GROMACS .gro file of C-alpha atoms in nm:
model
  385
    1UNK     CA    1  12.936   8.079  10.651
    2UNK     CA    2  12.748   8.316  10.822
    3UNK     CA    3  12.361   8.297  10.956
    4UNK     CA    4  12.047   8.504  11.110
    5UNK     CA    5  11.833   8.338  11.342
    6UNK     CA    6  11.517   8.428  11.531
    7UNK     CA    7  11.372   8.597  11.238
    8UNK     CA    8  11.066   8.671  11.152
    9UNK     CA    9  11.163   8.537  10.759
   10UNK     CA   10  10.949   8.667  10.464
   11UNK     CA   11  11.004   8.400  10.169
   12UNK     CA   12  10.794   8.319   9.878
   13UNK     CA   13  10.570   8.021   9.926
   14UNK     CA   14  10.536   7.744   9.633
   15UNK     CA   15  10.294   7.972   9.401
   16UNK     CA   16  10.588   8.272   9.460
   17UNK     CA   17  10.378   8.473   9.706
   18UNK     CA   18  10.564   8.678  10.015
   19UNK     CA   19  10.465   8.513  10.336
   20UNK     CA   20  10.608   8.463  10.655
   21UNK     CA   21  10.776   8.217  10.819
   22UNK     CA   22  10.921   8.136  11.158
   23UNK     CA   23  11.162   7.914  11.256
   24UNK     CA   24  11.392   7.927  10.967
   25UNK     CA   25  11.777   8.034  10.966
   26UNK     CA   26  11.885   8.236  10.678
   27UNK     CA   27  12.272   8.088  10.536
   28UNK     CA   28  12.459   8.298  10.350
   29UNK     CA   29  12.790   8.462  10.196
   30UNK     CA   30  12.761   8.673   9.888
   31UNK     CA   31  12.488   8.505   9.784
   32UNK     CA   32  12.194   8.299  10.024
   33UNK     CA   33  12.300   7.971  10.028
   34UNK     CA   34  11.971   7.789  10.205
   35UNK     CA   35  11.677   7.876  10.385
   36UNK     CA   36  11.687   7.574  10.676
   37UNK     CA   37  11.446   7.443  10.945
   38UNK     CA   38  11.613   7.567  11.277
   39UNK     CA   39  11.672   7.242  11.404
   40UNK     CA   40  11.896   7.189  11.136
   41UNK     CA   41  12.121   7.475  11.237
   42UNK     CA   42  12.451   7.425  11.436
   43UNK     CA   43  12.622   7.711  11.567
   44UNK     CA   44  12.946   7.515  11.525
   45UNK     CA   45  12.956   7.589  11.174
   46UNK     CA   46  12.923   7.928  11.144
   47UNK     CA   47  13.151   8.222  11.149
   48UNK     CA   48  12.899   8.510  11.222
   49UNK     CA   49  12.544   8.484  11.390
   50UNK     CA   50  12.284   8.766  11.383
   51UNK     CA   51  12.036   8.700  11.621
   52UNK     CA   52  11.720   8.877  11.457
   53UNK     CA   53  11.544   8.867  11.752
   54UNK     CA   54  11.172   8.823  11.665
   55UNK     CA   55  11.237   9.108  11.381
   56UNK     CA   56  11.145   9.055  11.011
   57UNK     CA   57  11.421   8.939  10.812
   58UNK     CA   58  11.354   9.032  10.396
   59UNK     CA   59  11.470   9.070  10.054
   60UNK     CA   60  11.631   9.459  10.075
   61UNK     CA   61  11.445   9.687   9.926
   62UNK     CA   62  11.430   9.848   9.581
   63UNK     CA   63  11.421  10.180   9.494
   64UNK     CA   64  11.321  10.236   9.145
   65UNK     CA   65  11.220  10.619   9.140
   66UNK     CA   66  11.463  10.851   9.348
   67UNK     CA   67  11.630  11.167   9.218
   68UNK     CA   68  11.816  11.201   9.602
   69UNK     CA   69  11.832  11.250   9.925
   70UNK     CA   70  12.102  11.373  10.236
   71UNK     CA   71  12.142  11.723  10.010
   72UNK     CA   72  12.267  11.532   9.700
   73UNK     CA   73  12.059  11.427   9.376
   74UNK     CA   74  12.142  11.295   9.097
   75UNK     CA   75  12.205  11.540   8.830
   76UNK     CA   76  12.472  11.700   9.080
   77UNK     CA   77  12.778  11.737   8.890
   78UNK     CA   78  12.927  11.553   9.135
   79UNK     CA   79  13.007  11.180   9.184
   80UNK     CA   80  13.030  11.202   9.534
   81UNK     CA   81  12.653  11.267   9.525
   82UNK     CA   82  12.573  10.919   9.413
   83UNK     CA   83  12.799  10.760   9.709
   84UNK     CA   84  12.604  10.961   9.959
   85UNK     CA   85  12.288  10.876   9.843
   86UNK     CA   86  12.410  10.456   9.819
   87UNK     CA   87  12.495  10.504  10.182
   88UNK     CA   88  12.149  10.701  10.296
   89UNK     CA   89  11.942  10.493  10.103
   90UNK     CA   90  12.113  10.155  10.248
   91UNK     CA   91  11.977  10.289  10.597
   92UNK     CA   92  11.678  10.272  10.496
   93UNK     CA   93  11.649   9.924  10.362
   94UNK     CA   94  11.690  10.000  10.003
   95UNK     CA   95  11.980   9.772   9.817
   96UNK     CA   96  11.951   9.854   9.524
   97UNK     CA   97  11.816  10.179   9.299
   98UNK     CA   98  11.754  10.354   8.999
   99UNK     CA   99  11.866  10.755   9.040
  100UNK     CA  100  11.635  10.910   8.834
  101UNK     CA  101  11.709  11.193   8.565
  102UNK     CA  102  11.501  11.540   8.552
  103UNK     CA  103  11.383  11.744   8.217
  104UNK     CA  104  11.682  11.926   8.214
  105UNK     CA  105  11.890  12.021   7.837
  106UNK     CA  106  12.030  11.690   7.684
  107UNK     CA  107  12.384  11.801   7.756
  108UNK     CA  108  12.337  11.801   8.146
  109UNK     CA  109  12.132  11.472   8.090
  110UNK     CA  110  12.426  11.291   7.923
  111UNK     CA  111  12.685  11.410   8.196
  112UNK     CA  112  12.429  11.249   8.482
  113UNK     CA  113  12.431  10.906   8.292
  114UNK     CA  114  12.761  10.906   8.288
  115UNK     CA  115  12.852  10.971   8.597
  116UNK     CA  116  12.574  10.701   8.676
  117UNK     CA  117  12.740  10.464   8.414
  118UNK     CA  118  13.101  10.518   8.616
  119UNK     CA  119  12.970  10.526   8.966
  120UNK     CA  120  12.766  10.182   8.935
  121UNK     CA  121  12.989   9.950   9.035
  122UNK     CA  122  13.189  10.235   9.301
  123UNK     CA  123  12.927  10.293   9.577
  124UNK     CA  124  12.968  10.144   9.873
  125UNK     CA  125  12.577  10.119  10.022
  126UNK     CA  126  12.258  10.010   9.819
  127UNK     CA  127  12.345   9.919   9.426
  128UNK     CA  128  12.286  10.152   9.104
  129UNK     CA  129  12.120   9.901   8.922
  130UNK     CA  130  12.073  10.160   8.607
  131UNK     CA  131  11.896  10.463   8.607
  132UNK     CA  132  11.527  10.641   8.568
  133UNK     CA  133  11.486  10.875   8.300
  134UNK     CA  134  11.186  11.083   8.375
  135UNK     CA  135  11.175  11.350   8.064
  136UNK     CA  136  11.246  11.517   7.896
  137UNK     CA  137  10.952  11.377   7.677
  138UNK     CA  138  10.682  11.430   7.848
  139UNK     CA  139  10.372  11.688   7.865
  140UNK     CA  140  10.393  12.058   7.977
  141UNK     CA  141  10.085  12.076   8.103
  142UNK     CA  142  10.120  11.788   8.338
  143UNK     CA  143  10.520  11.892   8.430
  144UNK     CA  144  10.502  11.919   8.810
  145UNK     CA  145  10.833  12.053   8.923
  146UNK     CA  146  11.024  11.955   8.577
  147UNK     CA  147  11.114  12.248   8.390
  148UNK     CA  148  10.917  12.344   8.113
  149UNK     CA  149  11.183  12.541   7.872
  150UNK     CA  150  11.382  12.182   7.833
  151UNK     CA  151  11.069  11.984   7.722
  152UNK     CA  152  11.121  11.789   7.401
  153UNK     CA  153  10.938  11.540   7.161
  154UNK     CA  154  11.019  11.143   7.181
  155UNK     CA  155  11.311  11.089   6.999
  156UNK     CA  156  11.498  10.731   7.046
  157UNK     CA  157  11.837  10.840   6.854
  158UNK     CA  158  11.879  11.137   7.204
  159UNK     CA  159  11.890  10.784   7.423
  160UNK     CA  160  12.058  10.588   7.226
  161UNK     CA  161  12.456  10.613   7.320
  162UNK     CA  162  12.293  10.557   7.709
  163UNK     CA  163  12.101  10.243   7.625
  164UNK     CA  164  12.238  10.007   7.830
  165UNK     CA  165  12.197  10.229   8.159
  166UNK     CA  166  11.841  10.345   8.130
  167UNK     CA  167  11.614  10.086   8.297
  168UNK     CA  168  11.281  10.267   8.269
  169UNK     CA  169  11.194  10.593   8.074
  170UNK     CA  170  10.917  10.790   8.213
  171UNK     CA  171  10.661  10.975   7.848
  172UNK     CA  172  10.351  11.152   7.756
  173UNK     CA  173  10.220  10.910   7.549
  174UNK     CA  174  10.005  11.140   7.383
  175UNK     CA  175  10.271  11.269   7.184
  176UNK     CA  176  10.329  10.940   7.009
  177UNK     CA  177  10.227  10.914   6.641
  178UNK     CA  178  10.312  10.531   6.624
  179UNK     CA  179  10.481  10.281   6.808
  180UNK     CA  180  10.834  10.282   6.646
  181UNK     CA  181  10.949  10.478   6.950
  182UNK     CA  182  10.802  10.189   7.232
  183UNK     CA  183  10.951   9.944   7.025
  184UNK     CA  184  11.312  10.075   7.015
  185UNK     CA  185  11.293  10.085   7.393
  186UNK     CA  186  11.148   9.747   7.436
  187UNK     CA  187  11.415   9.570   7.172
  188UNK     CA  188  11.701   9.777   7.435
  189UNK     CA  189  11.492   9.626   7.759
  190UNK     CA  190  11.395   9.994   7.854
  191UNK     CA  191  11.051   9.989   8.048
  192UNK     CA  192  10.853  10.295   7.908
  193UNK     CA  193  10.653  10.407   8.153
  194UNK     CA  194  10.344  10.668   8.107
  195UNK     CA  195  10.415  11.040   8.349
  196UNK     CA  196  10.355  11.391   8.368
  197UNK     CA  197  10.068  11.308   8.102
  198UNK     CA  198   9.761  11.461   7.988
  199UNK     CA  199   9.692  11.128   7.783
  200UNK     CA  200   9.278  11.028   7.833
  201UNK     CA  201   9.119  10.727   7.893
  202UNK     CA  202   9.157  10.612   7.523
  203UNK     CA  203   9.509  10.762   7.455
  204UNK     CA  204   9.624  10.583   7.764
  205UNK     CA  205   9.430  10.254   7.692
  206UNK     CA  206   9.659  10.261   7.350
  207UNK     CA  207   9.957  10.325   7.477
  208UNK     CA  208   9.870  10.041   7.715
  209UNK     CA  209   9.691   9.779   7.505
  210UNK     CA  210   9.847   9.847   7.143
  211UNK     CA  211  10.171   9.986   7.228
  212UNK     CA  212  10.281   9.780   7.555
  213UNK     CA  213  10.371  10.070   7.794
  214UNK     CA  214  10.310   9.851   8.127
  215UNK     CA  215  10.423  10.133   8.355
  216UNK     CA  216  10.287  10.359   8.517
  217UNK     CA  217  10.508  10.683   8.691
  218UNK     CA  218  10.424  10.811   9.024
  219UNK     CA  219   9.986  10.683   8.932
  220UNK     CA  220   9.775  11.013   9.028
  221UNK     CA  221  10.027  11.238   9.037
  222UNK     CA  222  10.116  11.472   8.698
  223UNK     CA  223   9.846  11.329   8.509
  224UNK     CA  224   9.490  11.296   8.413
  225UNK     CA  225   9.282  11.230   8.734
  226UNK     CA  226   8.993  11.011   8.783
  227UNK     CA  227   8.623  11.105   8.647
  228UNK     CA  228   8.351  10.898   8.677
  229UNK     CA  229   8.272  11.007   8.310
  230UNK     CA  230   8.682  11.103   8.213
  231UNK     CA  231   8.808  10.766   8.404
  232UNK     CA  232   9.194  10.950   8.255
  233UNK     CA  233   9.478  10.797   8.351
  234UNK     CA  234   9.437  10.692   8.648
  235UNK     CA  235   9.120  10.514   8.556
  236UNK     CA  236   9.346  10.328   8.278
  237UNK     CA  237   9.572  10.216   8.501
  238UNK     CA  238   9.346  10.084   8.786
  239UNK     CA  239   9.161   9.876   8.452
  240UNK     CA  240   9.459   9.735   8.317
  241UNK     CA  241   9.740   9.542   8.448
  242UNK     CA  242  10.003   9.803   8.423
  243UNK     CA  243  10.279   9.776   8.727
  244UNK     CA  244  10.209  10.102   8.874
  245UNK     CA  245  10.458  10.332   9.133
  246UNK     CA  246  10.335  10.448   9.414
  247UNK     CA  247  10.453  10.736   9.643
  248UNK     CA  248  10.280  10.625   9.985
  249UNK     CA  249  10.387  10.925  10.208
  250UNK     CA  250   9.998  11.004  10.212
  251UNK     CA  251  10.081  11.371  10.067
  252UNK     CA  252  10.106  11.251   9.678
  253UNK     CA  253   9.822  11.046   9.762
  254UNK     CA  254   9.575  10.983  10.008
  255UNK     CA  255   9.496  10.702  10.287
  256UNK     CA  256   9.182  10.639  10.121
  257UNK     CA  257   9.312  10.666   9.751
  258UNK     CA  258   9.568  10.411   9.844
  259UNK     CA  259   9.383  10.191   9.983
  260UNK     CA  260   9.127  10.201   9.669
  261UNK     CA  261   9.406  10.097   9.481
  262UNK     CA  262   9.543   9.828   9.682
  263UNK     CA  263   9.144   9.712   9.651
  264UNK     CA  264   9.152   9.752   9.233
  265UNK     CA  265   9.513   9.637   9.165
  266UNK     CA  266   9.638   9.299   9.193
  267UNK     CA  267   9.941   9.321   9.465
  268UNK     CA  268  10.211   9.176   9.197
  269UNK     CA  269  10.138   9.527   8.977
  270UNK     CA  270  10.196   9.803   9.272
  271UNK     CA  271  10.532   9.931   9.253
  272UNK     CA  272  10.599  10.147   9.585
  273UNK     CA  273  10.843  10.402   9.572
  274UNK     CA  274  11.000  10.753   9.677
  275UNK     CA  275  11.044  10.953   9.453
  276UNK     CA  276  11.223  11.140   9.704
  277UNK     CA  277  11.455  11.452   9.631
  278UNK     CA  278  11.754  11.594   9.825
  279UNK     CA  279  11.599  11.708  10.132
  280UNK     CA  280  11.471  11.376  10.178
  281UNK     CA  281  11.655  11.282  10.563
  282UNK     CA  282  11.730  11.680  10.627
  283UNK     CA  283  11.393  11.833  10.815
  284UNK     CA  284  11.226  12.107  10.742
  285UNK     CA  285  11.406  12.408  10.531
  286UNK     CA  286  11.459  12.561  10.168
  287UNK     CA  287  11.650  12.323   9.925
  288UNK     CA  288  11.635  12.249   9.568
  289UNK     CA  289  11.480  12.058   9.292
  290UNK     CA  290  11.561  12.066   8.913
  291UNK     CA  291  11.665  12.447   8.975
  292UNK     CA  292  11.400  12.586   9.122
  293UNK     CA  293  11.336  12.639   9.514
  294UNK     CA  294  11.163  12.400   9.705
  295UNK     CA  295  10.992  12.413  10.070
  296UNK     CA  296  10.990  12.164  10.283
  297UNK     CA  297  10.780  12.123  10.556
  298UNK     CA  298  10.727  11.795  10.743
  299UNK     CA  299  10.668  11.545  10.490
  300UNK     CA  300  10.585  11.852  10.212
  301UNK     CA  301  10.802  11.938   9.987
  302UNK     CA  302  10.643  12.211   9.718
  303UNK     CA  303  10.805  12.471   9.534
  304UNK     CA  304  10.688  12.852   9.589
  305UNK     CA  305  10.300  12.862   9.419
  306UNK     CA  306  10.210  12.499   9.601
  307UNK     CA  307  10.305  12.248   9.336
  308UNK     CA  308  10.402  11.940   9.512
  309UNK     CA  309  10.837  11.866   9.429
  310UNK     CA  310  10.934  11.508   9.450
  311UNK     CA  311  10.859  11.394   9.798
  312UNK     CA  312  11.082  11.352  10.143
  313UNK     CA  313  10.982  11.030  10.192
  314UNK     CA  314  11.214  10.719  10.287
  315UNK     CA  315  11.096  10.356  10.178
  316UNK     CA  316  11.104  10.216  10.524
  317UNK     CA  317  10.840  10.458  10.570
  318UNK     CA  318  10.650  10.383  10.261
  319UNK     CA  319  10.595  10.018  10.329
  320UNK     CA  320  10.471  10.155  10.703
  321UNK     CA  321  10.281  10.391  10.590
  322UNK     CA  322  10.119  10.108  10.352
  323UNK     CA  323  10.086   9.914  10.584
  324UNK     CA  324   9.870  10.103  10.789
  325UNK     CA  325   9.736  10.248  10.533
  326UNK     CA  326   9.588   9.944  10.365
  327UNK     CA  327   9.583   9.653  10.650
  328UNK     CA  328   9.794   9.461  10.391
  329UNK     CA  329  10.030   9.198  10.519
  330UNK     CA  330  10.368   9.338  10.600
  331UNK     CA  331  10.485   9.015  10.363
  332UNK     CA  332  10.278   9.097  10.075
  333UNK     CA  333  10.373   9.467  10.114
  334UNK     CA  334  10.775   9.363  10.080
  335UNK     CA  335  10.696   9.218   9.762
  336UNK     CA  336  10.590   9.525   9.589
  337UNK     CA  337  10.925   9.684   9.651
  338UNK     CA  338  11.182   9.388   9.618
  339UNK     CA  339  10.978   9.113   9.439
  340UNK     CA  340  10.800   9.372   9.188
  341UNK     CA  341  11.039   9.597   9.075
  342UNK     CA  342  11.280   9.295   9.066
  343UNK     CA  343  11.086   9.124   8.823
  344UNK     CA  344  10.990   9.401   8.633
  345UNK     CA  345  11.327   9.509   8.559
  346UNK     CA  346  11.414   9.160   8.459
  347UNK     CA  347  11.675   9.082   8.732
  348UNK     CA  348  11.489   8.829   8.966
  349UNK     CA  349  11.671   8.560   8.929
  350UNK     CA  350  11.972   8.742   9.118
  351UNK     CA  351  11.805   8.954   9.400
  352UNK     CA  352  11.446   9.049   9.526
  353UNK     CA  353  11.355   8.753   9.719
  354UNK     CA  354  11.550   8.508   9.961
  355UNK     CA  355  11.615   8.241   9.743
  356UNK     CA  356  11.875   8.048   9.756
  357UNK     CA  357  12.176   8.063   9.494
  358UNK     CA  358  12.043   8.453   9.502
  359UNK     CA  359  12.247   8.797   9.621
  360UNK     CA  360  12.271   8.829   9.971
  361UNK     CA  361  12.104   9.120   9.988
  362UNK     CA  362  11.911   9.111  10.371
  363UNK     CA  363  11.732   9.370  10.575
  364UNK     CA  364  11.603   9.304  10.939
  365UNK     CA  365  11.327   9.531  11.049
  366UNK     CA  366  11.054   9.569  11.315
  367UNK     CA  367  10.701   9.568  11.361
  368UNK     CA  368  10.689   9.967  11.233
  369UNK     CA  369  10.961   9.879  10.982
  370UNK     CA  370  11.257  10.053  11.149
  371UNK     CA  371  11.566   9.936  10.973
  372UNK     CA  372  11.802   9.733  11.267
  373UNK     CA  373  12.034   9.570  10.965
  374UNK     CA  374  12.089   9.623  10.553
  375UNK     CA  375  12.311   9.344  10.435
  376UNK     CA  376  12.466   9.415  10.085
  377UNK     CA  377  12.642   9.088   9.858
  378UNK     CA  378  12.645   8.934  10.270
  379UNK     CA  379  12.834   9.241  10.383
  380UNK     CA  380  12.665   9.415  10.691
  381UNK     CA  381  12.649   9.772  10.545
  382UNK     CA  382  12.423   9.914  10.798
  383UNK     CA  383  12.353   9.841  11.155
  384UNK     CA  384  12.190  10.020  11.484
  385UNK     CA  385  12.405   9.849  11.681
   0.00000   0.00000   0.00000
């Protein structure tokens, strides 16, 4: 058996909310096998020892909305992209994510879930645990940095043969003419999530209310802002209980913004994320985003006339920045990107907390959440030491 001691141990109390714990010894293999008193550990018995050393010991992180990072994405025709960004993405604390899909043609779509669907169980860092597909159906006016010419209605049969790999499906919900498309999704446990939108207050309280979309991509960015007399998207979101993602790199959204919706959104509904692309972990330089040129520029990444691209953001630095951000408890923080997203995508009984009988899937961090350790199914993947 092996153990980490000295930790700083976030765990969920008896009513399931993150807190913090000291003197407790984490036990595990593959999976967590208790979460003891101290004085009930004996050296003795154990193989390996990490000494945590005051740090915070946590569920790993997941990353739900990331199209890539290290120079790779995800529709690279390439499956060596996918291994590089398992690796990167394990050095940050993430253990498990969804690469996420771009409005490109339905031909290059299909080739990027399948490499997905073969490299799932092949990576050697952080787990695919399915995939993001953000458009094709969503709203030209609201595209970002998706390409416009590949921008299709909602059509259910075009996802079909993928089913089982798409986890969450980013629309315009505006297009919808019924719910028969929603309800395909939700009878294949696909999340449909409402992005790149120019849905109102009302269209978005539908979609919400009356057709279940409980998802909200990337909230304030590629849709309908908030009025105080066109409350839009946004608005919708902050007055409902939809989970929404959150790119905290304080470019997407602002300090101030964030911590508004901290204020307005119970913590068990904020979803934080990258949304990073492939220069994410490169510095400052020209790269690339759904074919066109991006520039990046500290923690900017926009293509040529401004328009923000995906975001260069790690997820270490998005619970920071949140942190600081917000004055939120580091704990309660965690659980918006293992708890959350774990239980949202229906797999928390296996991983997103430190349960016992769960996945072994342990990060150690400090104060500023700087990764020291990323544990994998009890394997040390990643280490400063």
């Amino acid at each position: 058996m092996k153990a980490i001691i000295n930790g700083k141990v976030i765990i969920p109390d008896k009513n399931g909310e993150f807190i913090t714990a000291e003197d407790f010894v984490i036990v595990y293999e593959e999976k967590i096998i208790a979460v003891m008193p101290k004085e009930q550990f004996v050296a003795a018995d154990y193989t390996e020892i990490i000494d945590a050393a005051g740090k915070f010991v946590s569920p790993g992180f997941i990353n739900e909305h990331i199209h890539g990072c290290v120079g790779v994405d995800t529709m690279d025709d390439n499956k060596d992209a996918l291994l590089m960004m398992s690796k990167a993405q394990a050095q940050t604390g993430v253990t498990g994510f969804l690469p996420t899909t771009m409005t490109y043609d339905m031909a290059t779509i299909y080739k990027a879930f399948a490499q997905i669907q073969e490299m799932q169980n092949k990576v050697e860092g952080a787990m695919i645990l399915g995939c993001h597909m953000e458009g094709p159906f969503i709203n030209q006016q609201q595209k970002g940095a998706q390409a416009a010419k590949n921008i299709i209605k909602v059509d259910f049969s075009l996802i079909e043969p993928y089913k089982d790999i798409i986890k969450i499906i980013t629309i315009a919900p505006e297009t919808l003419t019924d719910d028969e498309f929603t309800r395909q999704c939700q009878a294949n446990d696909i999340i449909v999530s409402i992005g790149h939108s120019m849905a109102d207050y009302a269209q978005a309280r539908l979609a919400i209310d009356k057709y279940g979309i409980k998802h909200i991509t990337h909230l304030c960015n590629a849709m309908t802002p908030f009025h105080h007399r066109k409350p839009g998207i946004v608005g919708a979101a902050l007055d409902s209980d939809a989970n929404c993602e959150l790119i905290a790199d304080n470019v997407h959204v602002h300090p101030a913004m964030q911590r508004l919706i901290y204020k307005a959104k119970d913590n068990n509904n904020i979803i934080l994320i990258t949304d990073s692309m492939r220069a994410c972990m490169l510095g400052d330089g020209e790269s690339e985003l759904g074919g066109q040129k991006v520039y990046v520029k500290g923690n900017l990444a926009a293509l040529a006339d401004g328009t923000i691209a995906g975001s260069v953001l790690t997820m270490d630095k998005a619970v920071d920045n949140f942190a600081k951000n917000t004055g939120a408890d580091l704990a309660e923080i965690t659980a918006m990107v293992t708890k959350n997203p774990a239980e949202e995508l229906g797999i928390y009984n296996e991983l997103g907390s430190l349960d016992a009988g769960k996945q072994a899937d342990i990060i150690i961090f400090d104060d500023n959440v700087n990764i020291a350790k990323t544990i994998i199914k009890g394997r040390t993947i990643y280490s400063v030491d």
